[in-house]
CSV table of C-alpha atoms and ligand atoms in Angstrom, one decimal:
chain,number,residue,atom,x,y,z
A,992,MET,CA,15.1,-16.5,33.4
A,993,THR,CA,13.4,-13.0,33.7
A,994,HIS,CA,10.4,-13.8,31.5
A,995,PRO,CA,8.8,-17.3,31.6
A,996,LEU,CA,9.0,-18.0,27.8
A,997,PRO,CA,7.5,-21.1,26.6
A,998,ALA,CA,9.8,-23.8,25.5
A,999,SER,CA,8.5,-23.2,21.8
A,1000,ALA,CA,9.4,-19.5,21.9
A,1001,ARG,CA,13.0,-20.4,23.5
A,1002,ALA,CA,13.6,-22.8,20.8
A,1003,TRP,CA,12.9,-20.0,18.1
A,1004,GLN,CA,14.9,-17.6,20.1
A,1005,GLU,CA,17.9,-19.9,20.2
A,1006,LYS,CA,17.7,-21.0,16.4
A,1007,LEU,CA,17.2,-17.4,15.4
A,1008,ARG,CA,20.2,-16.2,17.5
A,1009,ARG,CA,22.2,-19.0,15.8
A,1010,PHE,CA,21.5,-18.1,12.2
A,1011,VAL,CA,21.8,-14.2,12.8
A,1012,ASP,CA,25.1,-14.6,14.4
A,1013,SER,CA,26.7,-17.0,12.0
A,1014,GLU,CA,25.0,-16.1,8.8
A,1015,LEU,CA,23.7,-12.6,8.6
A,1016,ILE,CA,25.9,-10.4,11.1
A,1017,PRO,CA,29.3,-11.6,9.2
A,1018,HIS,CA,27.7,-9.6,6.3
A,1019,GLU,CA,26.9,-6.4,7.8
A,1020,VAL,CA,29.9,-4.3,6.7
A,1021,GLU,CA,29.9,-5.6,3.3
A,1022,ALA,CA,26.3,-4.6,2.8
A,1023,GLU,CA,26.9,-1.1,4.4
A,1024,MET,CA,29.9,-0.6,2.1
A,1025,ASN,CA,27.7,-1.7,-1.1
A,1026,ASN,CA,24.6,0.4,-0.7
A,1027,GLY,CA,22.8,-2.5,1.2
A,1028,ASP,CA,23.7,-5.2,-1.4
A,1029,LEU,CA,25.2,-8.6,-0.9
A,1030,PRO,CA,26.4,-10.9,-3.8
A,1031,PRO,CA,23.5,-12.9,-5.2
A,1032,ALA,CA,24.8,-16.2,-4.2
A,1033,VAL,CA,25.0,-14.7,-0.4
A,1034,VAL,CA,21.4,-13.4,-0.9
A,1035,GLU,CA,20.1,-16.7,-2.1
A,1036,ARG,CA,21.9,-18.6,0.8
A,1037,HIS,CA,20.2,-16.5,3.3
A,1038,ARG,CA,16.6,-16.9,1.5
A,1039,ARG,CA,17.2,-20.7,1.6
A,1040,LEU,CA,18.6,-20.9,5.1
A,1041,ALA,CA,15.3,-18.8,6.2
A,1042,ARG,CA,12.9,-21.1,4.2
A,1043,GLU,CA,14.6,-24.2,6.0
A,1044,LEU,CA,14.4,-22.3,9.3
A,1045,GLY,CA,10.5,-22.0,8.9
A,1046,LEU,CA,10.4,-18.3,8.8
A,1047,GLY,CA,8.5,-17.9,5.5
A,1048,ALA,CA,4.8,-16.5,6.2
A,1049,MET,CA,5.1,-17.2,9.9
A,1050,ASP,CA,2.0,-15.2,10.6
A,1051,MET,CA,-0.2,-17.7,8.3
A,1052,PRO,CA,-1.8,-20.7,9.4
A,1053,LYS,CA,-0.6,-24.2,8.5
A,1054,ASP,CA,-3.4,-25.3,6.3
A,1055,VAL,CA,-2.4,-22.4,3.7
A,1056,GLY,CA,1.3,-23.3,3.8
A,1057,GLY,CA,2.4,-20.8,6.8
A,1058,GLY,CA,4.4,-21.2,10.0
A,1059,ALA,CA,1.2,-20.5,12.3
A,1060,LEU,CA,3.7,-18.9,14.9
A,1061,THR,CA,2.0,-17.5,17.8
A,1062,MET,CA,2.6,-13.6,18.4
A,1063,LEU,CA,4.7,-14.2,21.0
A,1064,GLU,CA,7.2,-16.4,18.9
A,1065,GLN,CA,6.8,-13.9,16.0
A,1066,ALA,CA,8.0,-11.2,18.6
A,1067,VAL,CA,11.1,-13.5,19.8
A,1068,VAL,CA,11.9,-14.1,15.9
A,1069,TRP,CA,11.9,-10.5,14.9
A,1070,GLU,CA,13.8,-9.5,18.1
A,1071,GLN,CA,16.6,-11.8,17.0
A,1072,LEU,CA,16.4,-10.4,13.3
A,1073,GLY,CA,16.5,-6.9,15.1
A,1074,ARG,CA,20.1,-7.7,16.1
A,1075,VAL,CA,21.5,-7.4,12.7
A,1076,THR,CA,21.9,-3.9,10.8
A,1077,ASN,CA,21.3,-3.3,7.1
A,1078,ALA,CA,18.0,-5.3,7.3
A,1079,LEU,CA,19.7,-8.4,6.5
A,1080,GLY,CA,16.9,-10.0,8.3
A,1081,TRP,CA,14.4,-9.4,5.7
A,1082,CYS,CA,15.3,-12.4,3.7
A,1083,PHE,CA,12.0,-14.1,3.6
A,1084,HIS,CA,8.5,-13.3,2.6
A,1085,SER,CA,5.9,-12.5,5.4
A,1086,PRO,CA,2.6,-11.6,4.2
A,1087,GLY,CA,0.3,-10.5,7.2
A,1088,ARG,CA,-2.5,-13.0,8.3
A,1089,TRP,CA,-5.1,-10.0,7.7
A,1090,LEU,CA,-4.5,-10.7,4.2
A,1091,LEU,CA,-5.9,-14.1,4.2
A,1092,ASP,CA,-8.9,-13.0,6.0
A,1093,ALA,CA,-9.6,-10.0,3.4
A,1094,SER,CA,-8.7,-11.8,0.0
A,1095,SER,CA,-11.3,-13.4,-2.2
A,1096,PRO,CA,-10.5,-16.9,-3.4
A,1097,TYR,CA,-9.4,-15.4,-6.7
A,1098,GLN,CA,-6.9,-13.0,-4.8
A,1099,PHE,CA,-5.8,-15.8,-2.7
A,1100,LYS,CA,-4.7,-17.7,-5.8
A,1101,THR,CA,-3.2,-14.9,-7.8
A,1102,TRP,CA,-1.1,-12.8,-5.0
A,1103,VAL,CA,-1.6,-14.5,-1.5
A,1104,LYS,CA,-0.7,-18.1,-2.1
A,1105,PRO,CA,2.3,-17.4,-4.2
A,1106,ASN,CA,3.5,-14.8,-1.7
A,1107,ILE,CA,3.3,-17.4,1.2
A,1108,GLU,CA,5.5,-19.8,-1.2
A,1109,GLY,CA,7.9,-17.2,-1.8
A,1110,HIS,CA,7.3,-16.5,-5.5
A,1111,ARG,CA,5.7,-13.1,-5.4
A,1112,ASP,CA,6.1,-10.0,-3.0
A,1113,GLU,CA,4.1,-7.2,-2.1
A,1114,CYS,CA,4.8,-3.6,-1.2
A,1115,TYR,CA,2.4,-0.9,0.6
A,1116,ALA,CA,1.4,2.1,-1.3
A,1117,ILE,CA,-0.3,4.2,1.4
A,1118,THR,CA,1.8,7.5,2.1
A,1119,GLU,CA,1.6,10.5,-0.2
A,1120,PRO,CA,3.4,13.8,-0.5
A,1121,GLY,CA,0.5,15.5,1.6
A,1122,ALA,CA,-0.6,12.6,3.6
A,1123,GLY,CA,1.5,10.4,6.0
A,1124,SER,CA,0.4,10.5,9.6
A,1125,ASP,CA,-3.1,11.5,8.9
A,1126,VAL,CA,-4.2,8.5,6.5
A,1127,ASP,CA,-7.4,9.9,6.0
A,1128,ALA,CA,-5.9,12.8,3.9
A,1129,ILE,CA,-4.7,10.8,1.2
A,1130,ALA,CA,-5.5,12.1,-2.2
A,1131,ALA,CA,-5.3,9.0,-4.3
A,1132,THR,CA,-8.6,8.2,-5.9
A,1133,ALA,CA,-10.2,5.1,-7.2
A,1134,ARG,CA,-13.1,6.0,-9.8
A,1135,ARG,CA,-15.5,3.4,-11.1
A,1136,GLN,CA,-14.6,2.5,-14.7
A,1137,GLY,CA,-16.1,-0.2,-16.7
A,1138,ASN,CA,-16.0,-3.4,-14.8
A,1139,GLY,CA,-13.3,-2.0,-12.4
A,1140,TYR,CA,-11.7,1.0,-11.1
A,1141,ALA,CA,-9.4,3.7,-12.4
A,1142,LEU,CA,-6.6,4.3,-9.8
A,1143,SER,CA,-4.6,7.7,-9.6
A,1144,GLY,CA,-2.1,9.2,-7.0
A,1145,GLU,CA,1.4,9.5,-6.1
A,1146,LYS,CA,2.8,7.5,-3.5
A,1147,TRP,CA,5.8,8.0,-1.5
A,1148,HIS,CA,8.2,5.8,0.7
A,1149,VAL,CA,7.2,2.4,-1.0
A,1150,THR,CA,9.4,0.1,1.0
A,1151,GLY,CA,10.5,-3.0,-1.1
A,1152,GLY,CA,9.0,-1.2,-4.2
A,1153,ASN,CA,12.3,-2.3,-6.1
A,1154,LYS,CA,11.9,-6.0,-5.2
A,1155,ALA,CA,8.0,-6.4,-5.2
A,1156,ASP,CA,5.9,-7.3,-8.1
A,1157,HIS,CA,2.7,-6.0,-6.9
A,1158,PHE,CA,1.2,-3.2,-4.7
A,1159,LEU,CA,-1.2,-2.8,-1.9
A,1160,PHE,CA,-2.7,0.4,-3.1
A,1161,GLN,CA,-4.8,2.7,-0.9
A,1162,ALA,CA,-7.2,5.2,-2.3
A,1163,LYS,CA,-10.3,7.3,-1.7
A,1164,LEU,CA,-13.7,6.2,-3.8
A,1165,THR,CA,-14.9,9.1,-6.0
A,1166,ASP,CA,-18.4,7.6,-6.9
A,1167,GLY,CA,-20.9,5.1,-5.8
A,1168,PRO,CA,-22.2,4.5,-2.3
A,1169,HIS,CA,-19.3,4.4,-0.3
A,1170,ALA,CA,-17.6,7.7,-2.0
A,1171,GLY,CA,-15.2,9.5,0.1
A,1172,SER,CA,-14.2,6.1,1.9
A,1173,HIS,CA,-11.0,4.0,1.5
A,1174,ALA,CA,-10.4,1.2,-0.5
A,1175,LEU,CA,-7.3,-0.9,-0.8
A,1176,PHE,CA,-6.6,-2.8,-4.3
A,1177,PHE,CA,-3.9,-5.4,-5.5
A,1178,VAL,CA,-2.3,-3.8,-8.4
A,1179,ASP,CA,0.4,-5.9,-10.7
A,1180,LYS,CA,3.6,-3.8,-11.1
A,1181,ASN,CA,3.5,-4.1,-14.9
A,1182,THR,CA,0.0,-2.5,-15.1
A,1183,ALA,CA,-0.3,0.5,-17.6
A,1184,GLY,CA,-0.3,3.7,-16.1
A,1185,ILE,CA,2.2,3.1,-13.1
A,1186,HIS,CA,5.4,5.3,-13.3
A,1187,HIS,CA,8.5,5.0,-11.1
A,1188,VAL,CA,9.0,8.7,-10.4
A,1189,ARG,CA,12.4,8.5,-8.3
A,1190,THR,CA,14.2,6.6,-5.9
A,1191,PRO,CA,15.6,8.9,-3.1
A,1192,ALA,CA,18.4,8.1,-0.9
A,1193,TYR,CA,17.7,7.5,2.8
A,1194,SER,CA,20.0,7.4,5.8
A,1195,HIS,CA,20.3,3.9,5.9
A,1196,ASN,CA,21.8,1.3,3.4
A,1197,TYR,CA,19.3,-1.4,2.7
A,1198,ALA,CA,18.6,-3.6,-0.6
A,1199,SER,CA,15.0,-2.7,-0.1
A,1200,HIS,CA,14.6,0.8,-1.6
A,1201,HIS,CA,11.6,3.3,-0.8
A,1202,PRO,CA,10.8,4.7,-4.4
A,1203,ILE,CA,8.1,7.2,-5.3
A,1204,TYR,CA,5.5,5.9,-7.9
A,1205,ARG,CA,3.0,8.1,-9.9
A,1206,PHE,CA,-0.4,6.1,-10.7
A,1207,GLU,CA,-2.3,7.8,-13.9
A,1208,ASN,CA,-5.5,6.3,-14.4
A,1209,VAL,CA,-4.6,2.6,-13.7
A,1210,HIS,CA,-7.2,0.2,-14.5
A,1211,VAL,CA,-7.8,-2.6,-12.1
A,1212,PRO,CA,-10.7,-5.1,-12.5
A,1213,ALA,CA,-13.2,-5.2,-9.8
A,1214,ASP,CA,-11.7,-8.4,-8.7
A,1215,ASN,CA,-8.8,-6.4,-7.4
A,1216,LEU,CA,-10.7,-4.6,-4.7
A,1217,ILE,CA,-9.7,-6.3,-1.5
A,1218,GLY,CA,-12.6,-6.9,0.9
A,1219,LYS,CA,-15.5,-4.4,0.1
A,1220,GLU,CA,-15.7,-0.6,-0.7
A,1221,GLY,CA,-15.0,1.2,2.5
A,1222,ASP,CA,-12.9,-1.4,4.2
A,1223,GLY,CA,-9.7,0.2,3.3
A,1224,LEU,CA,-8.7,1.8,6.4
A,1225,GLN,CA,-9.7,-1.2,8.7
A,1226,TYR,CA,-7.1,-3.3,6.9
A,1227,THR,CA,-4.2,-0.8,7.1
A,1228,TYR,CA,-4.8,-0.6,10.9
A,1229,ALA,CA,-4.7,-4.4,11.1
A,1230,TRP,CA,-1.4,-4.2,9.3
A,1231,PHE,CA,0.0,-1.2,11.4
A,1232,ARG,CA,-0.8,-3.0,14.8
A,1233,TYR,CA,1.3,-6.0,13.6
A,1234,GLU,CA,4.2,-4.0,12.4
A,1235,ARG,CA,4.0,-1.7,15.3
A,1236,LEU,CA,4.6,-4.6,17.6
A,1237,MET,CA,7.4,-6.1,15.5
A,1238,ILE,CA,9.0,-2.8,15.4
A,1239,ALA,CA,9.1,-2.9,19.0
A,1240,ALA,CA,10.7,-6.3,19.0
A,1241,ARG,CA,13.2,-5.3,16.5
A,1242,CYS,CA,14.1,-2.6,18.5
A,1243,CYS,CA,14.8,-4.7,21.4
A,1244,GLY,CA,17.2,-6.9,19.4
A,1245,ALA,CA,19.1,-3.8,18.2
A,1246,ALA,CA,19.4,-2.5,21.8
A,1247,ALA,CA,20.6,-5.9,23.0
A,1248,ARG,CA,23.1,-6.3,20.6
A,1249,LEU,CA,24.3,-2.6,21.1
A,1250,ILE,CA,24.6,-3.2,24.9
A,1251,ASP,CA,26.6,-6.4,24.4
A,1252,GLU,CA,29.0,-4.7,21.9
A,1253,ALA,CA,29.4,-1.5,24.0
A,1254,THR,CA,30.1,-3.6,27.1
A,1255,ALA,CA,32.5,-5.8,25.5
A,1256,PHE,CA,34.5,-2.8,24.2
A,1257,ALA,CA,34.4,-0.4,27.5
A,1258,LYS,CA,35.8,-4.1,29.3
A,1259,THR,CA,38.9,-3.7,27.1
A,1260,ARG,CA,39.4,-0.2,26.2
A,1261,MET,CA,42.0,1.1,28.7
A,1262,VAL,CA,41.6,5.0,29.6
A,1263,SER,CA,43.6,6.6,32.2
A,1264,GLY,CA,45.2,3.5,33.4
A,1265,GLY,CA,42.0,1.3,33.9
A,1266,PRO,CA,39.1,-0.3,31.7
A,1267,LEU,CA,36.6,2.2,30.5
A,1268,MET,CA,33.9,0.0,32.1
A,1269,GLU,CA,35.3,1.2,35.4
A,1270,THR,CA,34.4,4.7,34.9
A,1271,GLN,CA,31.1,5.6,36.6
A,1272,ALA,CA,30.0,7.6,33.4
A,1273,VAL,CA,30.0,4.5,31.2
A,1274,GLN,CA,28.6,2.3,33.8
A,1275,PHE,CA,25.7,4.5,34.3
A,1276,MET,CA,25.0,4.8,30.5
A,1277,LEU,CA,25.0,0.9,30.4
A,1278,ALA,CA,22.7,0.4,33.6
A,1279,ASP,CA,20.2,2.8,32.0
A,1280,SER,CA,20.3,0.9,28.7
A,1281,LEU,CA,19.9,-2.3,30.2
A,1282,THR,CA,17.0,-1.2,32.4
A,1283,GLU,CA,15.3,0.3,29.8
A,1284,LEU,CA,15.6,-2.6,27.6
A,1285,TRP,CA,14.1,-5.0,30.2
A,1286,ALA,CA,11.0,-2.6,30.4
A,1287,ALA,CA,10.6,-2.5,26.5
A,1288,ARG,CA,11.1,-6.2,26.2
A,1289,LEU,CA,8.7,-7.1,29.0
A,1290,MET,CA,6.2,-4.8,27.4
A,1291,THR,CA,6.4,-6.1,23.8
A,1292,TYR,CA,6.3,-9.8,25.1
A,1293,ARG,CA,3.0,-9.0,27.3
A,1294,THR,CA,1.5,-7.4,24.4
A,1295,ALA,CA,2.2,-10.1,22.0
A,1296,GLU,CA,1.0,-12.8,24.7
A,1297,ALA,CA,-2.4,-10.7,25.1
A,1298,ILE,CA,-3.2,-11.0,21.5
A,1299,ASP,CA,-2.3,-14.8,21.6
A,1300,ALA,CA,-4.7,-15.1,24.6
A,1301,GLY,CA,-7.5,-13.1,22.5
A,1302,GLU,CA,-7.5,-9.6,23.6
A,1303,ASP,CA,-10.0,-6.9,22.5
A,1304,VAL,CA,-8.5,-5.6,19.4
A,1305,LYS,CA,-9.0,-2.0,20.6
A,1306,VAL,CA,-7.1,-2.7,23.9
A,1307,SER,CA,-4.3,-4.3,21.6
A,1308,HIS,CA,-4.3,-1.2,19.4
A,1309,GLY,CA,-3.1,0.7,22.4
A,1310,GLN,CA,-0.5,-1.8,23.6
A,1311,CYS,CA,1.0,-2.1,20.5
A,1312,SER,CA,1.4,1.8,20.2
A,1313,MET,CA,2.7,1.8,23.6
A,1314,SER,CA,5.3,-1.1,23.0
A,1315,LYS,CA,6.4,0.7,19.6
A,1316,LEU,CA,6.7,4.2,21.4
A,1317,TYR,CA,8.8,3.0,24.3
A,1318,ALA,CA,10.9,0.4,22.4
A,1319,SER,CA,11.8,2.7,19.6
A,1320,GLU,CA,12.8,5.6,21.9
A,1321,MET,CA,14.6,3.4,24.1
A,1322,ALA,CA,16.6,1.8,21.1
A,1323,ASN,CA,17.2,5.3,19.8
A,1324,ARG,CA,19.0,6.5,23.4
A,1325,VAL,CA,20.8,3.1,23.5
A,1326,ALA,CA,22.4,3.5,20.2
A,1327,ASP,CA,23.4,7.2,21.2
A,1328,ARG,CA,25.0,6.0,24.4
A,1329,ALA,CA,26.6,3.2,22.4
A,1330,VAL,CA,28.1,5.7,20.0
A,1331,GLN,CA,29.6,7.6,22.9
A,1332,ILE,CA,31.1,4.6,24.6
A,1333,PHE,CA,32.8,3.7,21.4
A,1334,GLY,CA,34.1,7.1,20.8
A,1335,GLY,CA,35.6,8.1,17.6
A,1336,ARG,CA,35.1,4.2,16.4
A,1337,GLY,CA,31.4,4.9,17.1
A,1338,TYR,CA,31.3,7.3,14.0
A,1339,MET,CA,32.8,4.9,11.7
A,1340,ARG,CA,30.3,3.0,9.2
A,1341,GLU,CA,32.1,-0.2,10.0
A,1342,ASN,CA,31.0,0.3,13.5
A,1343,VAL,CA,27.5,-1.5,14.6
A,1344,ALA,CA,26.9,1.5,16.8
A,1345,GLU,CA,27.2,4.2,13.9
A,1346,ARG,CA,24.8,1.8,11.6
A,1347,PHE,CA,22.1,1.5,14.3
A,1348,PHE,CA,22.5,5.1,15.3
A,1349,ARG,CA,21.3,6.0,11.6
A,1350,GLU,CA,18.9,2.8,11.1
A,1351,LEU,CA,16.9,3.2,14.3
A,1352,ARG,CA,15.8,6.7,13.8
A,1353,VAL,CA,13.1,5.5,11.4
A,1354,ASP,CA,11.5,3.4,13.9
A,1355,ARG,CA,10.3,6.8,15.6
A,1356,ILE,CA,8.9,7.8,12.3
A,1357,TRP,CA,7.4,4.8,10.2
A,1358,GLU,CA,4.2,3.0,10.8
A,1359,GLY,CA,3.0,6.1,12.7
A,1360,ALA,CA,5.6,8.7,14.3
A,1361,SER,CA,6.1,8.8,18.3
A,1362,GLU,CA,3.5,11.9,18.2
A,1363,ILE,CA,1.1,9.5,16.7
A,1364,GLN,CA,1.5,6.7,18.9
A,1365,ARG,CA,1.0,9.3,21.9
A,1366,LEU,CA,-2.2,10.3,20.4
A,1367,ILE,CA,-3.5,6.8,20.1
A,1368,VAL,CA,-2.4,6.0,23.5
A,1369,ALA,CA,-3.8,9.0,25.3
A,1370,GLY,CA,-7.2,8.4,23.2
A,1371,SER,CA,-7.3,4.7,24.5
A,1372,LEU,CA,-6.8,6.2,27.8
A,1373,ALA,CA,-9.5,8.8,27.8
A,1374,LYS,CA,-12.0,6.1,26.4
A,1375,ARG,CA,-11.1,3.1,28.5
A,1376,GLY,CA,-9.2,4.3,31.5
A,1377,GLN,CA,-5.7,2.8,32.3
A,1378,ALA,CA,-7.0,-0.7,33.7
A,1379,PRO,CA,-7.4,-2.5,30.5
A,1380,LEU,CA,-4.5,-1.1,29.2
A,1381,ILE,CA,-2.1,-1.7,31.7
A,1382,GLU,CA,-3.2,-4.0,34.5
B,1292,FAD,C1,12.1,4.6,5.5
B,1292,FAD,C2,10.9,4.9,5.3
B,1292,FAD,C3,10.0,3.7,4.8
B,1292,FAD,C4,8.7,3.8,4.6
B,1292,FAD,N1,7.8,2.7,4.0
B,1292,FAD,C5,6.4,3.2,4.0
B,1292,FAD,C6,5.8,2.1,2.9
B,1292,FAD,O1,6.1,1.1,2.7
B,1292,FAD,N2,4.6,2.2,2.7
B,1292,FAD,C7,4.1,3.5,3.2
B,1292,FAD,O2,2.8,3.7,2.8
B,1292,FAD,N3,4.6,4.6,3.7
B,1292,FAD,C8,5.8,4.2,4.0
B,1292,FAD,N4,6.3,5.4,5.0
B,1292,FAD,C9,5.9,6.4,5.2
B,1292,FAD,C10,5.7,6.6,6.9
B,1292,FAD,O3,4.7,5.7,7.3
B,1292,FAD,C11,5.6,8.0,7.1
B,1292,FAD,O4,6.7,8.9,6.8
B,1292,FAD,C12,5.1,8.4,8.5
B,1292,FAD,O5,3.8,7.9,8.9
B,1292,FAD,C13,5.0,9.9,8.9
B,1292,FAD,O6,4.2,10.5,7.7
B,1292,FAD,P1,4.8,11.7,7.1
B,1292,FAD,O7,6.2,11.5,6.6
B,1292,FAD,O8,4.1,12.3,6.0
B,1292,FAD,O9,5.1,13.0,8.0
B,1292,FAD,P2,3.8,13.9,8.6
B,1292,FAD,O10,2.5,13.3,8.7
B,1292,FAD,O11,4.0,15.2,7.8
B,1292,FAD,O12,4.6,14.2,10.1
B,1292,FAD,C14,5.6,15.2,10.4
B,1292,FAD,C15,5.7,15.3,11.7
B,1292,FAD,O13,4.7,15.8,12.2
B,1292,FAD,C16,4.1,15.1,13.4
B,1292,FAD,N5,2.7,15.2,13.5
B,1292,FAD,C17,1.7,15.0,12.4
B,1292,FAD,N6,0.8,15.0,12.7
B,1292,FAD,C18,0.5,15.4,14.0
B,1292,FAD,C19,-0.2,15.5,15.1
B,1292,FAD,N7,-1.6,15.8,15.0
B,1292,FAD,N8,0.2,15.9,16.3
B,1292,FAD,C20,1.6,16.1,16.7
B,1292,FAD,N9,2.4,15.9,15.7
B,1292,FAD,C21,2.1,15.3,14.6
B,1292,FAD,C22,4.7,13.8,13.0
B,1292,FAD,O14,4.9,13.0,14.2
B,1292,FAD,C23,6.1,14.1,12.3
B,1292,FAD,O15,7.0,14.4,13.4
B,1292,FAD,C24,8.0,5.0,5.1
B,1292,FAD,C25,8.5,6.1,5.6
B,1292,FAD,C26,9.9,6.0,5.7
B,1292,FAD,C27,10.9,7.1,6.1
């Protein structure tokens, strides 16, 4: 045992590995060949099994119906779910804990609680045609209007927009004492003034699409404002931290699967009279992959444990960035090597290495591209020195 996972995390790891191997992986190729979609009965079965496993709202406390998993347990869960392609692991609702802290009793009853119970689902509308990495450059506006706000702006890459029934919409306030600062709103998808612009095709084939929406003077009551005027960015950063760590975990899972599959292939594929595994070129690729995976996994687990132990949020911010940066770049290197080891088979969509080679690319872009993670890490180093970050 190379990392002393507590018994509860080990139990989650084993439970999830069984679920992924027996229920999800067998449907990967079918999903890939069908634009990410599976028959409704299969989708429903995955949802039911995920519920029975206790995956729903795992970041939420028990008293509101969540799973109350520690951050380490969640990382272990997402690591296993990362072993499957085509996002088949996205088969349950997972509202972030920050939503509970930020929402009013009315908002909890209307959006958060039904989301915890699996009846409603959210999507995040932050990125715009002119603003991605630099969230503060968003042009979307929230103008005070009657008893609420009029929201306008165009939002890109809204993941899960085709499945969700409400948005978390980020805008800048145009007036009032907090003019120019950010605000975040719950917006029901059927509100007048929301237009679906188009759904672009992406490199991966997922059932959750990433549509573009235009908001034109969408009126929402003041009750839909999350927290206070000016709080918007702070909530978005809380969400980013969580997602960055779980992306790191998923990348570790993907790399582990790729190493297993490439090793199994190399042991049976005969070249020049012997197994491919006996060639030093392939041994080096697999050795580098395993070494880098171990480093990424230790970093990810350690970051999660530190959050569980009450680490300063500013330090966690830097550690989540380091974990995401290293694990996502590691997984991309591993996928590239796996394609090479599989040779021509690695270029076929029915092959796991081909799918991961495409799917993992976005992990170096979304929730802050690698360059942005480096800026965060360097900023943290300049402010705090290395000791709190890595010792
Ligand atoms: C599949 C997918 C799903 C997504 N889902 C969502 C979602 O659900 N909700 C949402 O709001 N957004 C979502 N996004 C958006 C995603 O978070 C952004 O694409 C990402 O933050 C990068 O922003 P950008 O695309 O505008 O690139 P840009 O910000 O234009 O950056 C372009 C390049 O320049 C680099 N760069 C930018 N600034 C600097 C700098 N200061 N120094 C050095 N290099 C820099 C970047 O790293 C990048 O390589 C999604 C994106 C994708 C591809």
